[in-house]
């Protein structure tokens, strides 16, 4: 018999679908009977979804060129040291 | 489950073309390394920005990460993905920035949290079906940034790696030098704390907050 506390403890494996089938079946049964745990599960799933859906921030202007410039400079200095 | 070899097997390989770029970069080919930078710079920048919560620091982290990676390419053995290796450098650089800015000892990934209480659930209310349609992309970004900024770095970093960057539990543990159990426990707390914060904003109007049976 899965309690609310058990459900909360297993929530990650339930959401990531890594819980073993027998446990998963019990957890699924629990949320059909417990509206609070259903809400927690649903809103946690949505929390993950909104963060996953975020587009990576645009890079500040010229940052790629700055890094490439710094790399070339570094490479140049290293070559100078070896000569 | 943790001992299942099928779970961990596929994560330790880079694609052949990437391996070739790494090899050329190792010989000193800056252009090849530039291709690797183009491939990962936006993801590294996003991650650094989310950990440091600061644009300027994130830009510094981005540059330092790639310079260090280029300098230490010989120590990349190819046993993990190139991106995982790069992530480890970027996380360390980001945490150093945080430590410097806060100039205190609160930024540690080794903090023992086992003695803390069970994760707390207070807000229980149904969300709007599509909160992302209620806010502009910029507003949404601000809401999500503010929520994640309120987490301790030890929780925030695990959440970013697992749920934003989509690294596996094993890769996250490898990057942060944590046990798999510690990653799982911190991820649960991070997810529940963020859920709590976002529920206060996204809950459906008129919905009652229910009590939670412990």
GROMACS .gro file of C-alpha atoms in nm:
model
  297
    1UNK     CA    1   0.000   0.000   0.000
    2UNK     CA    2   0.163   0.323  -0.121
    3UNK     CA    3   0.122   0.626   0.108
    4UNK     CA    4   0.149   0.992   0.002
    5UNK     CA    5   0.493   1.004   0.160
    6UNK     CA    6   0.603   0.698  -0.039
    7UNK     CA    7   0.468   0.855  -0.355
    8UNK     CA    8   0.662   1.175  -0.297
    9UNK     CA    9   0.981   0.978  -0.235
   10UNK     CA   10   0.938   0.788  -0.562
   11UNK     CA   11   0.820   1.087  -0.766
   12UNK     CA   12   1.146   1.130  -0.960
   13UNK     CA   13   1.161   0.769  -1.077
   14UNK     CA   14   0.791   0.785  -1.160
   15UNK     CA   15   0.832   1.100  -1.373
   16UNK     CA   16   1.154   0.980  -1.534
   17UNK     CA   17   0.991   0.642  -1.601
   18UNK     CA   18   1.270   0.457  -1.426
   19UNK     CA   19   1.055   0.298  -1.152
   20UNK     CA   20   1.026  -0.079  -1.191
   21UNK     CA   21   0.693  -0.194  -1.341
   22UNK     CA   22   0.543  -0.334  -1.019
   23UNK     CA   23   0.616  -0.016  -0.824
   24UNK     CA   24   0.501   0.198  -1.116
   25UNK     CA   25   0.164   0.020  -1.119
   26UNK     CA   26   0.122   0.088  -0.747
   27UNK     CA   27   0.217   0.454  -0.788
   28UNK     CA   28  -0.028   0.488  -1.077
   29UNK     CA   29  -0.302   0.337  -0.866
   30UNK     CA   30  -0.219   0.579  -0.585
   31UNK     CA   31  -0.263   0.889  -0.802
   32UNK     CA   32  -0.597   0.772  -0.933
   33UNK     CA   33  -0.716   0.759  -0.572
   34UNK     CA   34  -0.534   1.061  -0.426
   35UNK     CA   35  -0.616   1.398  -0.587
   36UNK     CA   36  -0.339   1.579  -0.396
   37UNK     CA   37  -0.065   1.349  -0.522
   38UNK     CA   38  -0.213   1.366  -0.872
   39UNK     CA   39  -0.185   1.748  -0.860
   40UNK     CA   40   0.172   1.735  -0.725
   41UNK     CA   41   0.273   1.489  -0.995
   42UNK     CA   42   0.103   1.689  -1.273
   43UNK     CA   43   0.246   2.026  -1.166
   44UNK     CA   44   0.596   1.883  -1.116
   45UNK     CA   45   0.579   1.735  -1.467
   46UNK     CA   46   0.472   2.077  -1.600
   47UNK     CA   47   0.754   2.247  -1.406
   48UNK     CA   48   1.010   2.027  -1.582
   49UNK     CA   49   0.837   2.086  -1.916
   50UNK     CA   50   0.845   2.468  -1.898
   51UNK     CA   51   1.216   2.467  -1.815
   52UNK     CA   52   1.294   2.215  -2.090
   53UNK     CA   53   1.102   2.429  -2.336
   54UNK     CA   54   1.316   2.736  -2.271
   55UNK     CA   55   1.519   2.845  -2.571
   56UNK     CA   56   1.889   2.895  -2.494
   57UNK     CA   57   1.961   3.266  -2.444
   58UNK     CA   58   2.097   3.443  -2.748
   59UNK     CA   59   2.471   3.493  -2.717
   60UNK     CA   60   2.593   3.846  -2.649
   61UNK     CA   61   2.718   4.010  -2.967
   62UNK     CA   62   3.071   3.936  -3.082
   63UNK     CA   63   3.128   3.685  -2.804
   64UNK     CA   64   3.217   3.405  -3.048
   65UNK     CA   65   3.469   3.632  -3.222
   66UNK     CA   66   3.615   3.735  -2.885
   67UNK     CA   67   3.672   3.373  -2.785
   68UNK     CA   68   3.827   3.288  -3.122
   69UNK     CA   69   4.052   3.595  -3.094
   70UNK     CA   70   4.164   3.493  -2.744
   71UNK     CA   71   4.232   3.138  -2.866
   72UNK     CA   72   4.443   3.253  -3.161
   73UNK     CA   73   4.636   3.488  -2.935
   74UNK     CA   74   4.699   3.208  -2.687
   75UNK     CA   75   4.809   2.973  -2.965
   76UNK     CA   76   5.038   3.241  -3.103
   77UNK     CA   77   5.201   3.298  -2.761
   78UNK     CA   78   5.250   2.923  -2.712
   79UNK     CA   79   5.418   2.893  -3.055
   80UNK     CA   80   5.642   3.189  -2.962
   81UNK     CA   81   5.745   3.016  -2.640
   82UNK     CA   82   5.842   2.698  -2.825
   83UNK     CA   83   6.066   2.879  -3.073
   84UNK     CA   84   1.805  -0.029  -1.124
   85UNK     CA   85   2.131   0.155  -1.077
   86UNK     CA   86   2.325  -0.159  -1.159
   87UNK     CA   87   2.151  -0.206  -1.494
   88UNK     CA   88   2.438  -0.195  -1.749
   89UNK     CA   89   2.201  -0.083  -2.028
   90UNK     CA   90   2.139   0.245  -1.848
   91UNK     CA   91   2.498   0.358  -1.842
   92UNK     CA   92   2.643   0.203  -2.158
   93UNK     CA   93   2.540   0.453  -2.429
   94UNK     CA   94   2.648   0.777  -2.259
   95UNK     CA   95   3.023   0.735  -2.288
   96UNK     CA   96   3.068   0.796  -2.657
   97UNK     CA   97   3.112   1.099  -2.874
   98UNK     CA   98   3.002   1.104  -3.240
   99UNK     CA   99   3.279   1.015  -3.491
  100UNK     CA  100   3.280   1.361  -3.652
  101UNK     CA  101   3.310   1.523  -3.311
  102UNK     CA  102   3.594   1.287  -3.218
  103UNK     CA  103   3.769   1.396  -3.539
  104UNK     CA  104   3.726   1.765  -3.453
  105UNK     CA  105   3.862   1.701  -3.104
  106UNK     CA  106   4.161   1.517  -3.250
  107UNK     CA  107   4.235   1.801  -3.495
  108UNK     CA  108   4.198   2.058  -3.215
  109UNK     CA  109   4.437   1.852  -3.005
  110UNK     CA  110   4.695   1.897  -3.283
  111UNK     CA  111   4.646   2.273  -3.246
  112UNK     CA  112   4.383   2.332  -3.517
  113UNK     CA  113   4.198   2.641  -3.390
  114UNK     CA  114   3.938   2.626  -3.669
  115UNK     CA  115   3.838   2.272  -3.571
  116UNK     CA  116   3.803   2.385  -3.212
  117UNK     CA  117   3.597   2.681  -3.337
  118UNK     CA  118   3.348   2.432  -3.482
  119UNK     CA  119   3.319   2.269  -3.140
  120UNK     CA  120   3.266   2.611  -2.982
  121UNK     CA  121   2.988   2.693  -3.232
  122UNK     CA  122   2.819   2.365  -3.150
  123UNK     CA  123   2.808   2.413  -2.772
  124UNK     CA  124   2.846   2.785  -2.693
  125UNK     CA  125   2.475   2.864  -2.654
  126UNK     CA  126   2.416   2.572  -2.419
  127UNK     CA  127   2.724   2.653  -2.211
  128UNK     CA  128   2.623   3.020  -2.195
  129UNK     CA  129   2.269   2.933  -2.084
  130UNK     CA  130   2.399   2.699  -1.817
  131UNK     CA  131   2.653   2.954  -1.688
  132UNK     CA  132   2.387   3.225  -1.684
  133UNK     CA  133   2.147   3.007  -1.490
  134UNK     CA  134   2.407   2.907  -1.232
  135UNK     CA  135   2.561   3.253  -1.188
  136UNK     CA  136   2.240   3.451  -1.260
  137UNK     CA  137   2.457   3.719  -1.410
  138UNK     CA  138   2.517   3.804  -1.779
  139UNK     CA  139   2.869   3.935  -1.736
  140UNK     CA  140   2.981   3.637  -1.528
  141UNK     CA  141   2.824   3.401  -1.781
  142UNK     CA  142   3.022   3.560  -2.064
  143UNK     CA  143   3.345   3.526  -1.863
  144UNK     CA  144   3.261   3.164  -1.784
  145UNK     CA  145   3.196   3.092  -2.151
  146UNK     CA  146   3.533   3.230  -2.257
  147UNK     CA  147   3.726   3.069  -1.970
  148UNK     CA  148   3.559   2.733  -2.034
  149UNK     CA  149   3.667   2.716  -2.396
  150UNK     CA  150   4.016   2.852  -2.331
  151UNK     CA  151   4.072   2.598  -2.054
  152UNK     CA  152   3.924   2.319  -2.263
  153UNK     CA  153   4.160   2.401  -2.551
  154UNK     CA  154   4.456   2.420  -2.318
  155UNK     CA  155   4.377   2.089  -2.148
  156UNK     CA  156   4.250   1.888  -2.443
  157UNK     CA  157   4.521   1.630  -2.376
  158UNK     CA  158   4.347   1.539  -2.051
  159UNK     CA  159   4.022   1.460  -2.235
  160UNK     CA  160   4.046   1.085  -2.272
  161UNK     CA  161   3.731   1.028  -2.473
  162UNK     CA  162   3.582   0.803  -2.207
  163UNK     CA  163   3.298   1.048  -2.152
  164UNK     CA  164   3.117   1.268  -2.404
  165UNK     CA  165   3.303   1.582  -2.503
  166UNK     CA  166   3.001   1.787  -2.392
  167UNK     CA  167   3.004   1.623  -2.047
  168UNK     CA  168   3.373   1.705  -2.010
  169UNK     CA  169   3.310   2.064  -2.121
  170UNK     CA  170   3.017   2.092  -1.881
  171UNK     CA  171   3.237   1.993  -1.589
  172UNK     CA  172   3.477   2.281  -1.668
  173UNK     CA  173   3.186   2.526  -1.712
  174UNK     CA  174   3.019   2.424  -1.384
  175UNK     CA  175   3.346   2.467  -1.193
  176UNK     CA  176   3.406   2.807  -1.350
  177UNK     CA  177   3.046   2.914  -1.274
  178UNK     CA  178   3.071   2.807  -0.910
  179UNK     CA  179   3.401   2.993  -0.874
  180UNK     CA  180   3.228   3.307  -1.000
  181UNK     CA  181   2.947   3.258  -0.750
  182UNK     CA  182   3.192   3.209  -0.464
  183UNK     CA  183   3.383   3.521  -0.563
  184UNK     CA  184   3.069   3.731  -0.589
  185UNK     CA  185   2.915   3.611  -0.266
  186UNK     CA  186   3.254   3.597  -0.093
  187UNK     CA  187   3.126   3.344   0.157
  188UNK     CA  188   3.123   2.968   0.200
  189UNK     CA  189   2.763   2.901   0.109
  190UNK     CA  190   2.846   2.785  -0.243
  191UNK     CA  191   2.947   2.424  -0.207
  192UNK     CA  192   2.835   2.111  -0.378
  193UNK     CA  193   2.965   1.895  -0.097
  194UNK     CA  194   2.722   2.030   0.157
  195UNK     CA  195   2.568   1.752   0.361
  196UNK     CA  196   2.194   1.774   0.318
  197UNK     CA  197   2.110   1.430   0.451
  198UNK     CA  198   2.019   1.571   0.790
  199UNK     CA  199   1.767   1.814   0.644
  200UNK     CA  200   1.396   1.750   0.670
  201UNK     CA  201   1.184   1.573   0.410
  202UNK     CA  202   1.092   1.781   0.105
  203UNK     CA  203   0.803   2.012   0.189
  204UNK     CA  204   0.485   2.041  -0.014
  205UNK     CA  205   0.258   2.331   0.075
  206UNK     CA  206   0.099   2.463  -0.244
  207UNK     CA  207  -0.137   2.216  -0.404
  208UNK     CA  208  -0.343   2.368  -0.683
  209UNK     CA  209  -0.410   2.285  -1.046
  210UNK     CA  210  -0.223   2.498  -1.303
  211UNK     CA  211  -0.365   2.673  -1.602
  212UNK     CA  212  -0.341   2.432  -1.893
  213UNK     CA  213  -0.104   2.654  -2.088
  214UNK     CA  214   0.071   2.910  -1.865
  215UNK     CA  215   0.323   2.968  -2.144
  216UNK     CA  216   0.041   3.129  -2.351
  217UNK     CA  217  -0.048   3.371  -2.070
  218UNK     CA  218   0.294   3.531  -2.066
  219UNK     CA  219   0.528   3.660  -2.335
  220UNK     CA  220   0.849   3.464  -2.387
  221UNK     CA  221   1.043   3.737  -2.205
  222UNK     CA  222   0.802   3.741  -1.908
  223UNK     CA  223   0.818   3.363  -1.891
  224UNK     CA  224   1.198   3.371  -1.893
  225UNK     CA  225   1.196   3.621  -1.605
  226UNK     CA  226   0.954   3.409  -1.402
  227UNK     CA  227   1.159   3.093  -1.455
  228UNK     CA  228   1.490   3.273  -1.385
  229UNK     CA  229   1.356   3.422  -1.064
  230UNK     CA  230   1.224   3.087  -0.944
  231UNK     CA  231   1.548   2.905  -1.014
  232UNK     CA  232   1.752   3.188  -0.860
  233UNK     CA  233   1.573   3.121  -0.530
  234UNK     CA  234   1.719   2.769  -0.505
  235UNK     CA  235   2.044   2.693  -0.325
  236UNK     CA  236   2.329   2.640  -0.576
  237UNK     CA  237   2.351   2.269  -0.483
  238UNK     CA  238   1.990   2.216  -0.594
  239UNK     CA  239   1.993   2.465  -0.881
  240UNK     CA  240   2.299   2.311  -1.044
  241UNK     CA  241   2.163   1.956  -1.034
  242UNK     CA  242   1.829   2.070  -1.178
  243UNK     CA  243   1.996   2.263  -1.462
  244UNK     CA  244   2.214   1.970  -1.562
  245UNK     CA  245   1.940   1.706  -1.540
  246UNK     CA  246   1.627   1.887  -1.652
  247UNK     CA  247   1.748   2.175  -1.868
  248UNK     CA  248   2.065   2.032  -2.023
  249UNK     CA  249   1.915   1.683  -2.015
  250UNK     CA  250   2.225   1.505  -1.889
  251UNK     CA  251   2.155   1.160  -1.745
  252UNK     CA  252   2.172   1.100  -1.370
  253UNK     CA  253   2.508   0.923  -1.422
  254UNK     CA  254   2.652   1.209  -1.630
  255UNK     CA  255   2.532   1.466  -1.374
  256UNK     CA  256   2.696   1.267  -1.095
  257UNK     CA  257   3.017   1.248  -1.300
  258UNK     CA  258   3.021   1.623  -1.373
  259UNK     CA  259   2.952   1.726  -1.013
  260UNK     CA  260   3.157   1.456  -0.842
  261UNK     CA  261   2.849   1.341  -0.650
  262UNK     CA  262   2.702   0.998  -0.587
  263UNK     CA  263   2.397   0.894  -0.789
  264UNK     CA  264   2.193   0.890  -0.467
  265UNK     CA  265   2.294   1.251  -0.392
  266UNK     CA  266   2.200   1.362  -0.745
  267UNK     CA  267   1.859   1.194  -0.715
  268UNK     CA  268   1.785   1.340  -0.373
  269UNK     CA  269   1.889   1.693  -0.476
  270UNK     CA  270   1.695   1.671  -0.798
  271UNK     CA  271   1.377   1.577  -0.611
  272UNK     CA  272   1.415   1.873  -0.376
  273UNK     CA  273   1.493   2.110  -0.664
  274UNK     CA  274   1.193   1.994  -0.867
  275UNK     CA  275   0.957   2.022  -0.570
  276UNK     CA  276   1.085   2.364  -0.466
  277UNK     CA  277   1.047   2.499  -0.820
  278UNK     CA  278   0.702   2.343  -0.848
  279UNK     CA  279   0.607   2.518  -0.527
  280UNK     CA  280   0.728   2.859  -0.650
  281UNK     CA  281   0.568   2.823  -0.994
  282UNK     CA  282   0.237   2.701  -0.850
  283UNK     CA  283   0.202   3.034  -0.669
  284UNK     CA  284   0.215   3.204  -1.010
  285UNK     CA  285   0.053   2.956  -1.248
  286UNK     CA  286  -0.233   2.819  -1.035
  287UNK     CA  287  -0.576   2.837  -1.192
  288UNK     CA  288  -0.773   3.129  -1.060
  289UNK     CA  289  -1.042   3.037  -0.811
  290UNK     CA  290  -0.879   2.705  -0.732
  291UNK     CA  291  -0.867   2.608  -0.367
  292UNK     CA  292  -0.535   2.511  -0.221
  293UNK     CA  293  -0.583   2.166  -0.078
  294UNK     CA  294  -0.423   2.033   0.238
  295UNK     CA  295  -0.166   1.758   0.188
  296UNK     CA  296  -0.203   1.434   0.379
  297UNK     CA  297   0.139   1.333   0.511
   0.00000   0.00000   0.00000
